[in-house]
């Protein structure tokens, strides 16, 4: 980095918030994906004014700027592909206000998701999106990716809860979008455009989030199915039952087989398992909802049904689902974790199609995910030290995304496009919609300094 630029940045943020040491440049070259690329420096922004001055300078000097929260993104979202500045927002971590009467909270982007939940709990309120990385990821990152989670089928994703934003644009100007009302039909919905934009359109410096009363009760059950088709039918019929479960997780035969091989969990050898949870404000309500779901299971040739009678039993039922992330590392040295989403009625078609792809390229694929909203997380297992397996992996990734899009699905339900899915954007979005996306990027960031090289915005 040129000395004059370094001095100008130091002048804006001070030496305590700037580093071009190798150790920091290496640390900021990664996120939680397999991609990496080294920035020229890392900067910790501590105020909107600072962020504005950094972007004004970067825009003038055409230096790439990559906003970053906790770096837990799974698609290379915060990896500084073109070098430049990684702008870490974690020091902007104040919860500015919580207003139960207005049903909202106002936060800085670096607030850790779990800290916000902890602050809402005494009010018996919560922020419903529930990324599994919640203990470390930031609310700014959740906005950047439109994060979801297990409960998205019932509660939606981050975009359903962002009421307003303060955003610093590429030229350093500060924009305020949305507001503090529960609804608004005023002008273009720029707030929603910003959510999920992966740091390519602006740097979010303040977020106004809708919050909800916390359900006090849950009921949990698990069911097995000898045939995948019966599990798929159950998912479809549940949607007709009048109940939207807060959790509806599908675990496939390969994942069950992994548990049988590598753990002492006593699972039967079946083609599918479904874990279901209902939530509400009284025991009677959650049990009534669970009764409806179990009746559906019984109509679908279910094998075993286990219904938790205590918190400990519920935790035991959750164990398999919660252990998957840790256990996959025992199967192969590497895995490619995908995030496609298909219409719920096409889940079985997708899984059967994927099985064919897996056999065609002789790579094991474990499937689990949020059947309640069609968001599946196929994990392609491979050994990265074997070039032949890497070539086959690329073929599987392409065909998997083609399959999802052919079934009317999307490339990503919650993890975002970033680097790893950029090459597939044309499979989902038609030419006109890609052109509109690129025009929006050009209008807001004409010099392409914000997180360049992501989301196929440059083609
Ligand atoms: C173990 C594990 C489990 C996970 N489970 C889930 C899950 O259940 N659901 C889910 O949705 N995701 C999940 N993720 C992915 C990840 O945690 C989410 O995408 C999360 O929202 C990223 O937050 P972050 O703070 O780490 O953001 P980062 O990874 O740092 O950044 C993500 C994107 O947001 C942009 N960004 C960050 N801050 C700002 C800002 N202030 N202004 C503008 N852009 C910004 C970045 O430029 C980048 O493009 C998981 C990841 C891991 C490692």
mmCIF file with all atom_site columns, C-alpha atoms and ligand atoms in Angstrom, residues 31-32 66-74 77-78 89 109 130-133 137-138 140-142 144-145 147-149 198-199 202-204 414-415 451, ligand 1:
data_model
loop_
_atom_site.group_PDB
_atom_site.id
_atom_site.type_symbol
_atom_site.label_atom_id
_atom_site.label_alt_id
_atom_site.label_comp_id
_atom_site.label_asym_id
_atom_site.label_entity_id
_atom_site.label_seq_id
_atom_site.pdbx_PDB_ins_code
_atom_site.Cartn_x
_atom_site.Cartn_y
_atom_site.Cartn_z
_atom_site.occupancy
_atom_site.B_iso_or_equiv
_atom_site.pdbx_formal_charge
_atom_site.auth_seq_id
_atom_site.auth_comp_id
_atom_site.auth_asym_id
_atom_site.auth_atom_id
_atom_site.pdbx_PDB_model_num
ATOM   1  C CA  . UNK A 1 31  ? -13.713 -16.463 5.920  1.00 0.00 ? 31  UNK A CA  1
ATOM   2  C CA  . UNK A 1 32  ? -15.345 -19.821 6.754  1.00 0.00 ? 32  UNK A CA  1
ATOM   3  C CA  . UNK A 1 66  ? -14.626 -5.372  1.782  1.00 0.00 ? 66  UNK A CA  1
ATOM   4  C CA  . UNK A 1 67  ? -16.950 -4.905  4.772  1.00 0.00 ? 67  UNK A CA  1
ATOM   5  C CA  . UNK A 1 68  ? -16.614 -7.700  7.290  1.00 0.00 ? 68  UNK A CA  1
ATOM   6  C CA  . UNK A 1 69  ? -18.424 -8.918  10.392 1.00 0.00 ? 69  UNK A CA  1
ATOM   7  C CA  . UNK A 1 70  ? -17.196 -12.118 12.048 1.00 0.00 ? 70  UNK A CA  1
ATOM   8  C CA  . UNK A 1 71  ? -16.032 -13.790 8.812  1.00 0.00 ? 71  UNK A CA  1
ATOM   9  C CA  . UNK A 1 72  ? -18.278 -16.844 9.279  1.00 0.00 ? 72  UNK A CA  1
ATOM   10 C CA  . UNK A 1 73  ? -19.664 -16.644 5.727  1.00 0.00 ? 73  UNK A CA  1
ATOM   11 C CA  . UNK A 1 74  ? -19.584 -19.949 3.855  1.00 0.00 ? 74  UNK A CA  1
ATOM   12 C CA  . UNK A 1 77  ? -18.338 -13.437 0.874  1.00 0.00 ? 77  UNK A CA  1
ATOM   13 C CA  . UNK A 1 78  ? -15.838 -11.469 2.991  1.00 0.00 ? 78  UNK A CA  1
ATOM   14 C CA  . UNK A 1 89  ? -17.119 -3.534  11.740 1.00 0.00 ? 89  UNK A CA  1
ATOM   15 C CA  . UNK A 1 109 ? -23.564 -3.747  12.697 1.00 0.00 ? 109 UNK A CA  1
ATOM   16 C CA  . UNK A 1 130 ? -31.539 -18.164 13.917 1.00 0.00 ? 130 UNK A CA  1
ATOM   17 C CA  . UNK A 1 131 ? -28.236 -18.842 12.134 1.00 0.00 ? 131 UNK A CA  1
ATOM   18 C CA  . UNK A 1 132 ? -26.414 -21.784 13.726 1.00 0.00 ? 132 UNK A CA  1
ATOM   19 C CA  . UNK A 1 133 ? -23.339 -19.518 13.895 1.00 0.00 ? 133 UNK A CA  1
ATOM   20 C CA  . UNK A 1 137 ? -21.698 -13.961 13.694 1.00 0.00 ? 137 UNK A CA  1
ATOM   21 C CA  . UNK A 1 138 ? -22.681 -10.287 13.638 1.00 0.00 ? 138 UNK A CA  1
ATOM   22 C CA  . UNK A 1 140 ? -24.226 -6.663  10.062 1.00 0.00 ? 140 UNK A CA  1
ATOM   23 C CA  . UNK A 1 141 ? -23.153 -9.984  8.548  1.00 0.00 ? 141 UNK A CA  1
ATOM   24 C CA  . UNK A 1 142 ? -26.705 -11.321 8.933  1.00 0.00 ? 142 UNK A CA  1
ATOM   25 C CA  . UNK A 1 144 ? -25.152 -8.734  4.397  1.00 0.00 ? 144 UNK A CA  1
ATOM   26 C CA  . UNK A 1 145 ? -26.155 -12.349 3.745  1.00 0.00 ? 145 UNK A CA  1
ATOM   27 C CA  . UNK A 1 147 ? -29.161 -15.007 7.138  1.00 0.00 ? 147 UNK A CA  1
ATOM   28 C CA  . UNK A 1 148 ? -31.756 -17.633 8.000  1.00 0.00 ? 148 UNK A CA  1
ATOM   29 C CA  . UNK A 1 149 ? -31.715 -20.754 10.090 1.00 0.00 ? 149 UNK A CA  1
ATOM   30 C CA  . UNK A 1 198 ? -23.063 -9.025  0.452  1.00 0.00 ? 198 UNK A CA  1
ATOM   31 C CA  . UNK A 1 199 ? -21.300 -5.714  0.993  1.00 0.00 ? 199 UNK A CA  1
ATOM   32 C CA  . UNK A 1 202 ? -22.786 -0.069  0.701  1.00 0.00 ? 202 UNK A CA  1
ATOM   33 C CA  . UNK A 1 203 ? -21.502 -0.450  4.250  1.00 0.00 ? 203 UNK A CA  1
ATOM   34 C CA  . UNK A 1 204 ? -24.264 -0.829  6.838  1.00 0.00 ? 204 UNK A CA  1
ATOM   35 C CA  . UNK A 1 414 ? -29.206 -18.457 3.229  1.00 0.00 ? 414 UNK A CA  1
ATOM   36 C CA  . UNK A 1 415 ? -25.418 -18.549 2.694  1.00 0.00 ? 415 UNK A CA  1
ATOM   37 C CA  . UNK A 1 451 ? -16.456 -6.127  -2.441 1.00 0.00 ? 451 UNK A CA  1
HETATM 38 C C1  . LIG B 2 .   ? -20.781 -23.244 11.763 1.00 0.00 ? 1   LIG B C1  1
HETATM 39 C C2  . LIG B 2 .   ? -21.561 -22.301 10.891 1.00 0.00 ? 1   LIG B C2  1
HETATM 40 C C3  . LIG B 2 .   ? -22.937 -22.373 10.879 1.00 0.00 ? 1   LIG B C3  1
HETATM 41 C C4  . LIG B 2 .   ? -23.676 -21.498 10.079 1.00 0.00 ? 1   LIG B C4  1
HETATM 42 N N1  . LIG B 2 .   ? -25.031 -21.582 10.101 1.00 0.00 ? 1   LIG B N1  1
HETATM 43 C C5  . LIG B 2 .   ? -25.771 -20.708 9.377  1.00 0.00 ? 1   LIG B C5  1
HETATM 44 C C6  . LIG B 2 .   ? -27.192 -20.754 9.394  1.00 0.00 ? 1   LIG B C6  1
HETATM 45 O O1  . LIG B 2 .   ? -27.800 -21.570 10.085 1.00 0.00 ? 1   LIG B O1  1
HETATM 46 N N2  . LIG B 2 .   ? -27.866 -19.858 8.655  1.00 0.00 ? 1   LIG B N2  1
HETATM 47 C C7  . LIG B 2 .   ? -27.221 -18.912 7.893  1.00 0.00 ? 1   LIG B C7  1
HETATM 48 O O2  . LIG B 2 .   ? -27.879 -18.099 7.229  1.00 0.00 ? 1   LIG B O2  1
HETATM 49 N N3  . LIG B 2 .   ? -25.875 -18.868 7.827  1.00 0.00 ? 1   LIG B N3  1
HETATM 50 C C8  . LIG B 2 .   ? -25.138 -19.718 8.553  1.00 0.00 ? 1   LIG B C8  1
HETATM 51 N N4  . LIG B 2 .   ? -23.766 -19.664 8.510  1.00 0.00 ? 1   LIG B N4  1
HETATM 52 C C9  . LIG B 2 .   ? -23.114 -18.673 7.631  1.00 0.00 ? 1   LIG B C9  1
HETATM 53 C C10 . LIG B 2 .   ? -22.769 -17.327 8.326  1.00 0.00 ? 1   LIG B C10 1
HETATM 54 O O3  . LIG B 2 .   ? -22.621 -17.479 9.712  1.00 0.00 ? 1   LIG B O3  1
HETATM 55 C C11 . LIG B 2 .   ? -23.830 -16.280 8.028  1.00 0.00 ? 1   LIG B C11 1
HETATM 56 O O4  . LIG B 2 .   ? -23.798 -16.013 6.656  1.00 0.00 ? 1   LIG B O4  1
HETATM 57 C C12 . LIG B 2 .   ? -23.672 -14.961 8.792  1.00 0.00 ? 1   LIG B C12 1
HETATM 58 O O5  . LIG B 2 .   ? -24.767 -14.123 8.469  1.00 0.00 ? 1   LIG B O5  1
HETATM 59 C C13 . LIG B 2 .   ? -22.367 -14.233 8.490  1.00 0.00 ? 1   LIG B C13 1
HETATM 60 O O6  . LIG B 2 .   ? -22.153 -13.248 9.489  1.00 0.00 ? 1   LIG B O6  1
HETATM 61 P P1  . LIG B 2 .   ? -20.692 -12.639 9.737  1.00 0.00 ? 1   LIG B P1  1
HETATM 62 O O7  . LIG B 2 .   ? -20.808 -11.612 10.793 1.00 0.00 ? 1   LIG B O7  1
HETATM 63 O O8  . LIG B 2 .   ? -19.720 -13.716 9.980  1.00 0.00 ? 1   LIG B O8  1
HETATM 64 O O9  . LIG B 2 .   ? -20.431 -11.939 8.334  1.00 0.00 ? 1   LIG B O9  1
HETATM 65 P P2  . LIG B 2 .   ? -19.153 -12.038 7.368  1.00 0.00 ? 1   LIG B P2  1
HETATM 66 O O10 . LIG B 2 .   ? -18.897 -13.453 6.985  1.00 0.00 ? 1   LIG B O10 1
HETATM 67 O O11 . LIG B 2 .   ? -18.038 -11.273 7.934  1.00 0.00 ? 1   LIG B O11 1
HETATM 68 O O12 . LIG B 2 .   ? -19.720 -11.245 6.106  1.00 0.00 ? 1   LIG B O12 1
HETATM 69 C C14 . LIG B 2 .   ? -20.755 -11.780 5.328  1.00 0.00 ? 1   LIG B C14 1
HETATM 70 C C15 . LIG B 2 .   ? -21.125 -10.821 4.195  1.00 0.00 ? 1   LIG B C15 1
HETATM 71 O O13 . LIG B 2 .   ? -21.759 -9.677  4.734  1.00 0.00 ? 1   LIG B O13 1
HETATM 72 C C16 . LIG B 2 .   ? -21.047 -8.487  4.362  1.00 0.00 ? 1   LIG B C16 1
HETATM 73 N N5  . LIG B 2 .   ? -21.080 -7.593  5.515  1.00 0.00 ? 1   LIG B N5  1
HETATM 74 C C17 . LIG B 2 .   ? -20.696 -7.860  6.787  1.00 0.00 ? 1   LIG B C17 1
HETATM 75 N N6  . LIG B 2 .   ? -20.903 -6.765  7.552  1.00 0.00 ? 1   LIG B N6  1
HETATM 76 C C18 . LIG B 2 .   ? -21.411 -5.802  6.730  1.00 0.00 ? 1   LIG B C18 1
HETATM 77 C C19 . LIG B 2 .   ? -21.804 -4.448  6.926  1.00 0.00 ? 1   LIG B C19 1
HETATM 78 N N7  . LIG B 2 .   ? -21.765 -3.854  8.095  1.00 0.00 ? 1   LIG B N7  1
HETATM 79 N N8  . LIG B 2 .   ? -22.263 -3.757  5.856  1.00 0.00 ? 1   LIG B N8  1
HETATM 80 C C20 . LIG B 2 .   ? -22.346 -4.321  4.636  1.00 0.00 ? 1   LIG B C20 1
HETATM 81 N N9  . LIG B 2 .   ? -21.986 -5.611  4.401  1.00 0.00 ? 1   LIG B N9  1
HETATM 82 C C21 . LIG B 2 .   ? -21.523 -6.327  5.447  1.00 0.00 ? 1   LIG B C21 1
HETATM 83 C C22 . LIG B 2 .   ? -19.634 -8.946  4.007  1.00 0.00 ? 1   LIG B C22 1
HETATM 84 O O14 . LIG B 2 .   ? -19.014 -8.069  3.084  1.00 0.00 ? 1   LIG B O14 1
HETATM 85 C C23 . LIG B 2 .   ? -19.919 -10.311 3.414  1.00 0.00 ? 1   LIG B C23 1
HETATM 86 O O15 . LIG B 2 .   ? -20.272 -10.154 2.056  1.00 0.00 ? 1   LIG B O15 1
HETATM 87 C C24 . LIG B 2 .   ? -22.997 -20.532 9.277  1.00 0.00 ? 1   LIG B C24 1
HETATM 88 C C25 . LIG B 2 .   ? -21.598 -20.477 9.299  1.00 0.00 ? 1   LIG B C25 1
HETATM 89 C C26 . LIG B 2 .   ? -20.889 -21.343 10.081 1.00 0.00 ? 1   LIG B C26 1
HETATM 90 C C27 . LIG B 2 .   ? -19.397 -21.246 10.076 1.00 0.00 ? 1   LIG B C27 1
#
